[in-house]
Amino acid sequence: MPYPVEPMLAVPGELPRDGSHYALEIKWDGIRAIAYVDADATLRLTGRKGADYTQRYPEVAELVPRLAGHRVVLDGEIVAFDPAGRPSFARLQRRMHVTDPGSTLLFSLIPIAYLPFDLLYLDGYALFDLPYADRRTLLESLDLDVPQRFPGDTVELLEVTRGQGLEGVVAKRLDAPYRQGRRSEWWIKVKNLDTREVVIGGWRSGKGRRSGGVGSLLMGAFGPRGLAYLGHVGTGFTETVLDDLYALLVPLEIGDSAFAEPLPPEMTRDSRWVRPELVGEVAFTTYTQERRLRNAVWRGLRPDKVPAEITL
């Protein structure tokens, strides 16, 4: 059984013109996870770069009895749902840093679901070189709750996801193999809202109710010269999130800016600099001419991402 498996990644883009060569899947607003079920009925769960999620999301263990007699490796998404049944990245945030949710109320208050969408190994056979269509057929033959796939020419699906407040769709070529750790044009993510990962390089103190705490974050991404400034984000936070960020940022404080270029003067007043070790995600409308994120809204931390891979 291959271990650990690095997930295959999609490229951003638009729906393919020739949809007959593709299938469409809903883009779930969660985090990727590879599940391994072995012959002795043990389950392991890993994220990007082999991060161990097994204890963090014990609900995934429900796969084991359903796969009795099989040895499998699955690719899928860990998702938390809101009361209306929509994926909620904000709710998932409350589970991401809890290593033993069984000892807290969060386990029952914010359950998660594991949605498998690809099969990479089955009963002694690695399936990486099989076409996507064949891997999905094998996956759907197992006793699992597999998210639905749609024909690639179902163009109205994107509009449906937009109306339901979902993130978008992923178009996958029917004849595509699975390539570990590669971002491939065989998979195309088509989003209803632009989002991107950012590295936190500093923060500015808040005013009013936020006085003394975090008011906004200074964001960047790595380029040829180092950490490039992408702007600041000051909306999308709850009071709990701001408190959590403050506790994480203070131990990372450094004396000078880690950004490669000088920041606008209005951003340096009362700014506090940190080692660029935390990755977050923001939604935004567009880039400005200076390559700043316009109308950025905070979505949450991404502990499943490594700062060095957040690039321009």
Coordinates of C-alpha atoms in Angstrom, one line a residue:
M1 CA 0.0 0.0 0.0
P2 CA 1.5 3.4 -1.0
Y3 CA 2.1 5.7 2.0
P4 CA 2.1 8.6 2.2
V5 CA 0.3 9.8 -0.9
E6 CA 0.6 13.4 -1.9
P7 CA -2.7 14.7 -3.4
M8 CA -3.0 15.6 -7.0
L9 CA -4.0 19.3 -7.5
A10 CA -6.2 21.2 -9.9
V11 CA -5.4 24.4 -11.9
P12 CA -7.8 27.4 -11.9
G13 CA -9.6 28.0 -15.1
E14 CA -12.9 27.9 -16.9
L15 CA -15.3 25.1 -17.9
P16 CA -13.8 23.1 -20.8
R17 CA -15.4 23.9 -24.2
D18 CA -15.6 20.2 -25.1
G19 CA -17.3 18.8 -22.0
S20 CA -17.7 15.3 -23.5
H21 CA -14.2 14.5 -22.4
Y22 CA -14.8 15.6 -18.8
A23 CA -16.8 14.9 -15.7
L24 CA -17.8 17.6 -13.2
E25 CA -17.7 17.3 -9.4
I26 CA -18.8 19.8 -6.8
K27 CA -15.9 21.7 -5.2
W28 CA -16.3 21.1 -1.5
D29 CA -15.2 23.9 0.8
G30 CA -13.0 21.8 3.0
I31 CA -9.5 20.3 3.2
R32 CA -8.0 17.4 1.3
A33 CA -7.2 14.2 3.1
I34 CA -5.9 10.8 2.0
A35 CA -7.5 7.8 3.8
Y36 CA -5.7 4.4 4.1
V37 CA -7.6 1.4 5.3
D38 CA -5.4 -1.7 5.8
A39 CA -6.1 -5.4 6.1
D40 CA -6.0 -5.3 9.9
A41 CA -8.9 -2.8 9.9
T42 CA -6.7 0.1 10.8
L43 CA -7.3 3.6 9.4
R44 CA -4.7 6.3 8.8
L45 CA -5.5 9.8 7.5
T46 CA -3.0 12.2 6.1
G47 CA -3.1 15.7 4.6
R48 CA -0.7 17.7 2.4
K49 CA 3.0 16.9 3.0
G50 CA 2.0 13.8 5.0
A51 CA 0.5 15.6 8.0
D52 CA -1.2 13.1 10.2
Y53 CA -4.9 13.8 10.7
T54 CA -5.9 10.4 12.1
Q55 CA -6.6 11.5 15.7
R56 CA -7.9 14.9 14.6
Y57 CA -10.9 13.6 12.7
P58 CA -12.0 10.3 14.3
E59 CA -15.3 10.3 12.5
V60 CA -13.5 9.1 9.4
A61 CA -13.1 5.7 11.1
E62 CA -16.6 4.9 10.1
L63 CA -15.1 3.9 6.7
V64 CA -13.5 0.8 8.2
P65 CA -16.5 -1.4 8.8
R66 CA -18.0 -0.4 5.4
L67 CA -14.8 -1.5 3.7
A68 CA -14.5 -4.8 5.5
G69 CA -12.3 -7.2 3.5
H70 CA -10.8 -4.4 1.3
R71 CA -7.5 -2.6 1.5
V72 CA -7.9 0.8 0.0
V73 CA -6.4 4.3 -0.4
L74 CA -8.9 7.1 -1.0
D75 CA -8.6 10.7 -1.9
G76 CA -11.3 13.0 -0.6
E77 CA -12.3 16.1 1.3
I78 CA -13.0 16.7 5.0
V79 CA -16.0 19.0 5.2
A80 CA -18.1 20.6 8.0
F81 CA -21.7 21.5 7.2
D82 CA -23.8 24.4 8.4
P83 CA -27.4 23.9 9.7
A84 CA -28.7 24.4 6.2
G85 CA -26.5 21.6 4.9
R86 CA -24.0 23.8 3.1
P87 CA -20.2 23.2 3.4
S88 CA -18.8 25.8 5.9
F89 CA -15.1 26.5 6.0
A90 CA -15.7 28.7 9.0
R91 CA -17.2 25.8 11.0
L92 CA -14.3 23.5 9.9
Q93 CA -11.9 26.1 11.3
R94 CA -13.0 25.3 14.8
R95 CA -11.9 21.7 14.3
M96 CA -8.6 22.2 12.5
H97 CA -6.5 22.9 15.6
V98 CA -8.1 20.4 17.9
T99 CA -6.0 17.3 18.0
D100 CA -8.3 15.3 20.3
P101 CA -11.9 16.4 19.5
G102 CA -13.3 13.4 21.4
S103 CA -12.4 15.1 24.7
T104 CA -14.3 18.3 23.8
L105 CA -17.8 19.3 23.0
L106 CA -16.6 20.2 19.5
F107 CA -16.8 16.5 18.5
S108 CA -20.6 16.6 18.9
L109 CA -21.2 20.2 18.2
I110 CA -19.3 20.3 14.9
P111 CA -19.1 16.9 13.3
I112 CA -17.2 16.5 10.0
A113 CA -17.8 14.3 7.0
Y114 CA -15.3 12.6 4.8
L115 CA -16.3 12.8 1.1
P116 CA -14.2 10.4 -1.0
F117 CA -13.9 11.3 -4.7
D118 CA -11.0 9.1 -6.0
L119 CA -9.7 5.6 -5.5
L120 CA -5.9 5.2 -5.7
Y121 CA -5.3 1.7 -4.4
L122 CA -7.5 -1.4 -4.1
D123 CA -6.7 -4.9 -2.7
G124 CA -3.1 -5.0 -3.8
Y125 CA -3.3 -2.9 -7.0
A126 CA -2.1 0.7 -7.3
L127 CA -4.6 2.6 -9.6
F128 CA -2.6 5.8 -10.3
D129 CA -2.2 5.0 -14.0
L130 CA -5.9 4.0 -14.6
P131 CA -8.1 6.7 -16.2
Y132 CA -10.2 8.8 -13.9
A133 CA -13.4 7.3 -15.3
D134 CA -12.2 3.7 -14.4
R135 CA -11.1 4.8 -10.9
R136 CA -14.4 6.4 -10.3
T137 CA -16.3 3.3 -11.4
L138 CA -14.4 1.2 -9.0
L139 CA -14.9 3.7 -6.2
E140 CA -18.6 3.8 -6.8
S141 CA -18.7 -0.1 -6.6
L142 CA -17.7 0.1 -2.9
D143 CA -20.1 0.5 0.0
L144 CA -19.3 4.2 0.5
D145 CA -21.2 7.5 0.2
V146 CA -19.5 9.0 -2.8
P147 CA -20.4 12.5 -4.0
Q148 CA -22.2 12.6 -7.3
R149 CA -20.3 13.3 -10.5
F150 CA -22.0 15.0 -13.5
P151 CA -21.4 14.9 -17.3
G152 CA -18.8 17.4 -18.4
D153 CA -21.3 19.3 -20.6
T154 CA -23.7 20.0 -17.7
V155 CA -22.9 23.7 -18.0
E156 CA -25.8 24.8 -15.8
L157 CA -24.2 23.0 -12.8
L158 CA -21.9 26.0 -12.1
E159 CA -24.9 28.3 -12.0
V160 CA -26.7 25.9 -9.6
T161 CA -23.7 25.9 -7.2
R162 CA -23.6 29.7 -7.3
G163 CA -27.2 29.9 -6.4
Q164 CA -26.7 27.5 -3.5
G165 CA -23.7 29.4 -2.2
L166 CA -21.2 26.6 -3.0
E167 CA -17.6 27.3 -4.0
G168 CA -17.8 25.9 -7.6
V169 CA -17.0 22.8 -9.6
V170 CA -13.9 20.8 -10.6
A171 CA -13.7 19.5 -14.2
K172 CA -11.7 16.2 -14.5
R173 CA -10.7 14.6 -17.8
L174 CA -12.1 11.1 -18.1
D175 CA -8.9 9.6 -19.5
A176 CA -6.6 11.3 -16.9
P177 CA -4.3 9.3 -14.7
Y178 CA -3.5 10.4 -11.1
R179 CA -0.2 12.1 -10.6
Q180 CA 0.8 12.5 -7.0
G181 CA 1.7 16.0 -5.8
R182 CA 1.3 17.6 -9.3
R183 CA -0.9 20.5 -10.3
S184 CA -2.3 19.3 -13.6
E185 CA -4.5 20.7 -16.3
W186 CA -6.3 17.4 -16.3
W187 CA -8.2 18.8 -13.3
I188 CA -9.6 22.3 -13.6
K189 CA -11.2 24.1 -10.7
V190 CA -13.9 26.7 -11.7
K191 CA -14.8 28.9 -8.8
N192 CA -17.8 31.1 -8.1
L193 CA -15.6 33.3 -5.9
D194 CA -11.9 34.0 -6.1
T195 CA -9.9 32.8 -3.1
R196 CA -6.2 32.3 -2.5
E197 CA -3.8 31.4 0.2
V198 CA -1.7 34.1 1.8
V199 CA 1.2 34.2 4.2
I200 CA 0.8 36.4 7.3
G201 CA 3.8 38.8 7.5
G202 CA 2.5 41.1 10.2
W203 CA -0.6 42.7 11.9
R204 CA -1.9 46.0 12.9
S205 CA -3.6 46.8 16.3
G206 CA -7.3 47.3 16.3
K207 CA -9.3 50.2 17.4
G208 CA -12.5 50.5 19.4
R209 CA -13.6 47.0 20.5
R210 CA -10.4 45.6 18.9
S211 CA -8.1 47.9 20.8
G212 CA -5.1 46.0 22.0
G213 CA -5.7 43.0 19.8
V214 CA -5.5 42.2 16.1
G215 CA -7.2 44.8 13.8
S216 CA -6.0 43.6 10.4
L217 CA -3.4 41.2 8.9
L218 CA -0.6 42.1 6.5
M219 CA -0.6 39.5 3.7
G220 CA 2.0 38.3 1.3
A221 CA 3.2 35.5 -1.1
F222 CA 6.7 34.4 -2.0
G223 CA 8.2 35.6 -5.3
P224 CA 11.7 35.8 -6.7
R225 CA 12.8 38.4 -4.2
G226 CA 11.2 36.9 -1.2
L227 CA 7.9 37.7 0.6
A228 CA 5.9 40.1 -1.6
Y229 CA 3.2 42.3 -0.1
L230 CA -0.4 41.5 -1.3
G231 CA -2.3 43.9 0.9
H232 CA -4.2 43.8 4.2
V233 CA -7.4 42.2 5.4
G234 CA -9.5 43.5 8.2
T235 CA -12.9 41.9 7.7
G236 CA -14.3 38.4 8.0
F237 CA -13.2 37.9 11.6
T238 CA -15.2 36.9 14.7
E239 CA -14.0 38.0 18.1
T240 CA -13.0 34.4 18.8
V241 CA -11.0 34.2 15.6
L242 CA -9.2 37.5 16.5
D243 CA -8.3 36.1 20.0
D244 CA -7.0 32.9 18.5
L245 CA -4.9 34.8 15.9
Y246 CA -3.4 37.1 18.6
A247 CA -2.3 34.0 20.6
L248 CA -0.7 32.5 17.5
L249 CA 1.0 35.7 16.3
V250 CA 2.5 37.1 19.4
P251 CA 5.1 34.3 19.8
L252 CA 6.1 34.8 16.2
E253 CA 7.0 38.5 16.6
I254 CA 10.3 39.8 15.1
G255 CA 11.9 43.2 15.1
D256 CA 11.8 44.0 11.4
S257 CA 9.6 43.3 8.4
A258 CA 10.0 40.0 6.5
F259 CA 8.5 41.6 3.4
A260 CA 11.0 42.0 0.5
E261 CA 9.9 45.5 -0.4
P262 CA 8.9 48.6 1.7
L263 CA 5.2 48.7 2.5
P264 CA 3.0 51.8 2.0
P265 CA 3.6 54.2 4.9
E266 CA 0.1 53.9 6.1
M267 CA 0.6 50.2 6.6
T268 CA 3.8 50.5 8.6
R269 CA 2.4 52.7 11.4
D270 CA 1.9 50.7 14.5
S271 CA 2.5 47.5 12.6
R272 CA 3.9 44.4 14.3
W273 CA 6.0 42.0 12.3
V274 CA 6.0 38.2 12.5
R275 CA 8.0 35.4 11.1
P276 CA 6.1 34.3 7.9
E277 CA 5.1 30.9 9.3
L278 CA 1.2 31.0 9.2
V279 CA -0.9 30.5 6.1
G280 CA -4.4 31.7 5.7
E281 CA -7.1 32.0 3.0
V282 CA -9.0 35.1 1.8
A283 CA -11.7 35.7 -0.7
F284 CA -11.3 38.8 -2.9
T285 CA -12.9 40.5 -5.9
T286 CA -9.8 41.2 -8.1
Y287 CA -6.2 42.3 -8.1
T288 CA -5.3 46.0 -8.3
Q289 CA -2.7 47.4 -10.7
E290 CA -0.2 47.2 -7.9
R291 CA -1.1 43.5 -7.4
R292 CA -2.9 44.0 -4.2
L293 CA -6.0 42.0 -3.3
R294 CA -9.1 44.2 -3.6
N295 CA -11.9 43.8 -1.0
A296 CA -10.2 40.9 0.8
V297 CA -12.3 39.0 3.4
W298 CA -10.7 36.6 5.8
R299 CA -11.8 32.9 5.5
G300 CA -9.5 31.2 8.0
L301 CA -6.1 29.7 8.7
R302 CA -4.8 26.8 6.5
P303 CA -2.6 24.6 8.7
D304 CA -2.7 22.1 5.9
K305 CA -0.5 24.4 3.7
V306 CA 3.2 25.2 3.9
P307 CA 4.3 28.8 3.6
A308 CA 7.0 28.1 1.0
E309 CA 4.3 26.8 -1.5
I310 CA 2.3 30.1 -1.3
T311 CA 3.7 31.9 -4.3
L312 CA 2.8 34.7 -6.6

